[in-house]
PDB file of C-alpha atoms in Angstrom:
ATOM      1  CA  MET A 279     -12.131   1.360  -7.638  1.00  0.00           C
ATOM      2  CA  GLU A 280     -12.153   4.837  -6.367  1.00  0.00           C
ATOM      3  CA  MET A 281     -14.349   5.068  -3.193  1.00  0.00           C
ATOM      4  CA  TYR A 282     -13.440   8.754  -1.970  1.00  0.00           C
ATOM      5  CA  SER A 283     -15.694  11.728  -1.514  1.00  0.00           C
ATOM      6  CA  LYS A 284     -14.656  14.758   0.440  1.00  0.00           C
ATOM      7  CA  GLY A 285     -16.864  15.520   3.435  1.00  0.00           C
ATOM      8  CA  VAL A 286     -18.380  12.016   3.783  1.00  0.00           C
ATOM      9  CA  LYS A 287     -17.233   9.660   6.698  1.00  0.00           C
ATOM     10  CA  GLN A 288     -15.684   6.375   5.722  1.00  0.00           C
ATOM     11  CA  HIS A 289     -15.280   3.204   7.616  1.00  0.00           C
ATOM     12  CA  LEU A 290     -11.733   1.513   6.569  1.00  0.00           C
ATOM     13  CA  ASP A 291     -12.690  -1.837   7.867  1.00  0.00           C
ATOM     14  CA  ARG A 292     -16.142  -1.980   5.900  1.00  0.00           C
ATOM     15  CA  LEU A 293     -14.218  -1.176   2.934  1.00  0.00           C
ATOM     16  CA  SER A 294     -11.476  -3.796   3.387  1.00  0.00           C
ATOM     17  CA  GLU A 295     -14.219  -6.505   4.430  1.00  0.00           C
ATOM     18  CA  ALA A 296     -15.971  -5.900   1.082  1.00  0.00           C
ATOM     19  CA  ILE A 297     -12.914  -6.911  -0.982  1.00  0.00           C
ATOM     20  CA  THR A 298     -12.769 -10.873  -1.972  1.00  0.00           C
ATOM     21  CA  GLU A 299      -9.763 -10.657  -4.417  1.00  0.00           C
ATOM     22  CA  ARG A 300      -6.268 -11.818  -3.327  1.00  0.00           C
ATOM     23  CA  HIS A 301      -5.206  -8.331  -4.287  1.00  0.00           C
ATOM     24  CA  GLN A 302      -6.931  -5.031  -4.636  1.00  0.00           C
ATOM     25  CA  ASN A 303      -5.653  -1.330  -4.304  1.00  0.00           C
ATOM     26  CA  PHE A 304      -7.705   1.563  -4.564  1.00  0.00           C
ATOM     27  CA  ILE A 305      -7.663   5.351  -3.254  1.00  0.00           C
ATOM     28  CA  VAL A 306     -10.147   6.051  -0.349  1.00  0.00           C
ATOM     29  CA  ASN A 307      -9.468   9.565   0.010  1.00  0.00           C
ATOM     30  CA  THR A 308      -7.233  12.489  -1.215  1.00  0.00           C
ATOM     31  CA  VAL A 309      -5.593  15.392   0.450  1.00  0.00           C
ATOM     32  CA  ASN A 310      -4.053  18.203  -1.584  1.00  0.00           C
ATOM     33  CA  GLU A 311      -1.611  16.418  -3.705  1.00  0.00           C
ATOM     34  CA  SER A 312      -1.516  12.982  -1.975  1.00  0.00           C
ATOM     35  CA  CYS A 313      -3.846  10.108  -1.877  1.00  0.00           C
ATOM     36  CA  LEU A 314      -4.735   7.587   0.749  1.00  0.00           C
ATOM     37  CA  ARG A 315      -4.881   3.962  -0.678  1.00  0.00           C
ATOM     38  CA  LEU A 316      -6.461   1.001   0.842  1.00  0.00           C
ATOM     39  CA  ALA A 317      -4.562  -2.255  -0.085  1.00  0.00           C
ATOM     40  CA  VAL A 318      -5.625  -5.826   0.472  1.00  0.00           C
ATOM     41  CA  LEU A 319      -2.855  -8.530  -0.486  1.00  0.00           C
ATOM     42  CA  ASP A 320      -2.601 -12.000   0.185  1.00  0.00           C
ATOM     43  CA  GLY A 321       0.560 -13.219  -1.960  1.00  0.00           C
ATOM     44  CA  GLU A 322       3.270 -11.210  -3.736  1.00  0.00           C
ATOM     45  CA  TYR A 323       2.926  -7.778  -5.608  1.00  0.00           C
ATOM     46  CA  GLU A 324       5.807  -7.067  -8.374  1.00  0.00           C
ATOM     47  CA  TRP A 325       8.926  -5.087  -8.000  1.00  0.00           C
ATOM     48  CA  HIS A 326       8.839  -1.709  -8.548  1.00  0.00           C
ATOM     49  CA  TYR A 327       9.751   1.932  -7.633  1.00  0.00           C
ATOM     50  CA  HIS A 328       8.093   5.328  -7.556  1.00  0.00           C
ATOM     51  CA  PRO A 329      10.502   8.086  -9.175  1.00  0.00           C
ATOM     52  CA  ASP A 330       8.604  10.925  -8.012  1.00  0.00           C
ATOM     53  CA  SER A 331       7.083  10.029  -4.951  1.00  0.00           C
ATOM     54  CA  ASP A 332       7.789   8.461  -1.335  1.00  0.00           C
ATOM     55  CA  GLU A 333       5.464   5.948  -0.245  1.00  0.00           C
ATOM     56  CA  LEU A 334       3.920   5.538   3.369  1.00  0.00           C
ATOM     57  CA  PHE A 335       2.659   1.954   4.608  1.00  0.00           C
ATOM     58  CA  ILE A 336       0.372   1.562   7.608  1.00  0.00           C
ATOM     59  CA  VAL A 337      -0.532  -2.081   8.182  1.00  0.00           C
ATOM     60  CA  LEU A 338      -4.138  -2.519   9.733  1.00  0.00           C
ATOM     61  CA  GLU A 339      -4.552  -6.194   9.489  1.00  0.00           C
ATOM     62  CA  GLY A 340      -2.152  -9.197   8.827  1.00  0.00           C
ATOM     63  CA  GLU A 341       1.635  -8.797   8.300  1.00  0.00           C
ATOM     64  CA  LEU A 342       3.201  -7.203   5.412  1.00  0.00           C
ATOM     65  CA  TRP A 343       6.609  -7.948   4.367  1.00  0.00           C
ATOM     66  CA  ILE A 344       8.732  -5.660   2.258  1.00  0.00           C
ATOM     67  CA  ASP A 345      11.499  -6.412   0.273  1.00  0.00           C
ATOM     68  CA  PHE A 346      14.449  -4.230  -0.818  1.00  0.00           C
ATOM     69  CA  GLN A 347      16.560  -4.870  -3.868  1.00  0.00           C
ATOM     70  CA  ASP A 348      19.509  -3.840  -1.644  1.00  0.00           C
ATOM     71  CA  LYS A 349      19.047  -4.443   2.020  1.00  0.00           C
ATOM     72  CA  PRO A 350      17.390  -6.796   4.219  1.00  0.00           C
ATOM     73  CA  SER A 351      13.408  -7.437   4.127  1.00  0.00           C
ATOM     74  CA  ILE A 352      11.268  -6.033   6.853  1.00  0.00           C
ATOM     75  CA  SER A 353       7.842  -6.891   8.387  1.00  0.00           C
ATOM     76  CA  LEU A 354       5.323  -4.591   9.586  1.00  0.00           C
ATOM     77  CA  GLN A 355       2.543  -5.895  12.132  1.00  0.00           C
ATOM     78  CA  PRO A 356      -0.783  -3.990  12.519  1.00  0.00           C
ATOM     79  CA  HIS A 357      -0.180  -0.488  13.595  1.00  0.00           C
ATOM     80  CA  GLU A 358       3.371  -0.129  12.256  1.00  0.00           C
ATOM     81  CA  MET A 359       4.505   2.076   9.436  1.00  0.00           C
ATOM     82  CA  ILE A 360       7.377   2.581   7.180  1.00  0.00           C
ATOM     83  CA  THR A 361       8.031   5.201   4.603  1.00  0.00           C
ATOM     84  CA  ILE A 362       9.854   4.125   1.442  1.00  0.00           C
ATOM     85  CA  PRO A 363      11.963   6.687  -0.199  1.00  0.00           C
ATOM     86  CA  ALA A 364      11.299   7.667  -3.858  1.00  0.00           C
ATOM     87  CA  ASN A 365      13.272   5.621  -6.389  1.00  0.00           C
ATOM     88  CA  GLU A 366      13.884   2.763  -4.139  1.00  0.00           C
ATOM     89  CA  ILE A 367      13.283  -0.503  -5.537  1.00  0.00           C
ATOM     90  CA  HIS A 368      10.760  -2.641  -3.526  1.00  0.00           C
ATOM     91  CA  ARG A 369       7.828  -5.144  -3.456  1.00  0.00           C
ATOM     92  CA  THR A 370       5.328  -6.090  -1.024  1.00  0.00           C
ATOM     93  CA  ARG A 371       4.020  -9.505  -0.066  1.00  0.00           C
ATOM     94  CA  SER A 372       2.103 -11.300   2.575  1.00  0.00           C
ATOM     95  CA  ASN A 373       1.410 -15.116   3.477  1.00  0.00           C
ATOM     96  CA  MET A 374      -2.099 -14.142   4.742  1.00  0.00           C
ATOM     97  CA  ARG A 375      -4.626 -11.624   4.073  1.00  0.00           C
ATOM     98  CA  THR A 376      -3.343  -8.203   4.808  1.00  0.00           C
ATOM     99  CA  VAL A 377      -4.744  -4.818   4.830  1.00  0.00           C
ATOM    100  CA  ASN A 378      -2.679  -1.755   4.620  1.00  0.00           C
ATOM    101  CA  LEU A 379      -2.835   1.887   4.110  1.00  0.00           C
ATOM    102  CA  CYS A 380      -0.602   3.706   1.699  1.00  0.00           C
ATOM    103  CA  LEU A 381       0.032   7.327   1.327  1.00  0.00           C
ATOM    104  CA  GLU A 382       1.496   8.628  -1.949  1.00  0.00           C
ATOM    105  CA  HIS A 383       1.412  11.383  -4.415  1.00  0.00           C
ATOM    106  CA  THR A 384      -1.967  10.813  -6.050  1.00  0.00           C
ATOM    107  CA  HIS A 385      -0.398  10.778  -9.594  1.00  0.00           C
ATOM    108  CA  ALA A 386       2.781   9.098  -8.702  1.00  0.00           C
ATOM    109  CA  ASN A 387       4.363   6.996 -11.340  1.00  0.00           C
ATOM    110  CA  THR A 388       4.890   3.326 -10.682  1.00  0.00           C
ATOM    111  CA  ILE A 389       7.901   1.858 -12.777  1.00  0.00           C
ATOM    112  CA  PHE A 390       7.955  -2.222 -12.620  1.00  0.00           C
ATOM    113  CA  VAL A 391      11.176  -3.931 -12.798  1.00  0.00           C
TER     114      VAL A 391
END
């Protein structure tokens, strides 16, 4: 689902409130070569990495856990953020409905492991 339009005001809470699925991730806007994604997650996402893009996570609601292949997991609370470097294997998970923003290259490749 792509819901972006340059020059049009958007309200992130309204966009996230409309999502009823346990997992949905979609582009809400683009800036140059990057996109801003809104993700709603309740459960686990698959282990993966992005060979050509760093990935910035900003939590808006809930608690987002990020597991790494080679270091301890971290927890992000609302208004906390972290950048995952390109090529770092990770997965996101939550024990409750969690809403986060993700900034990455618009055409970033995702490799599942």
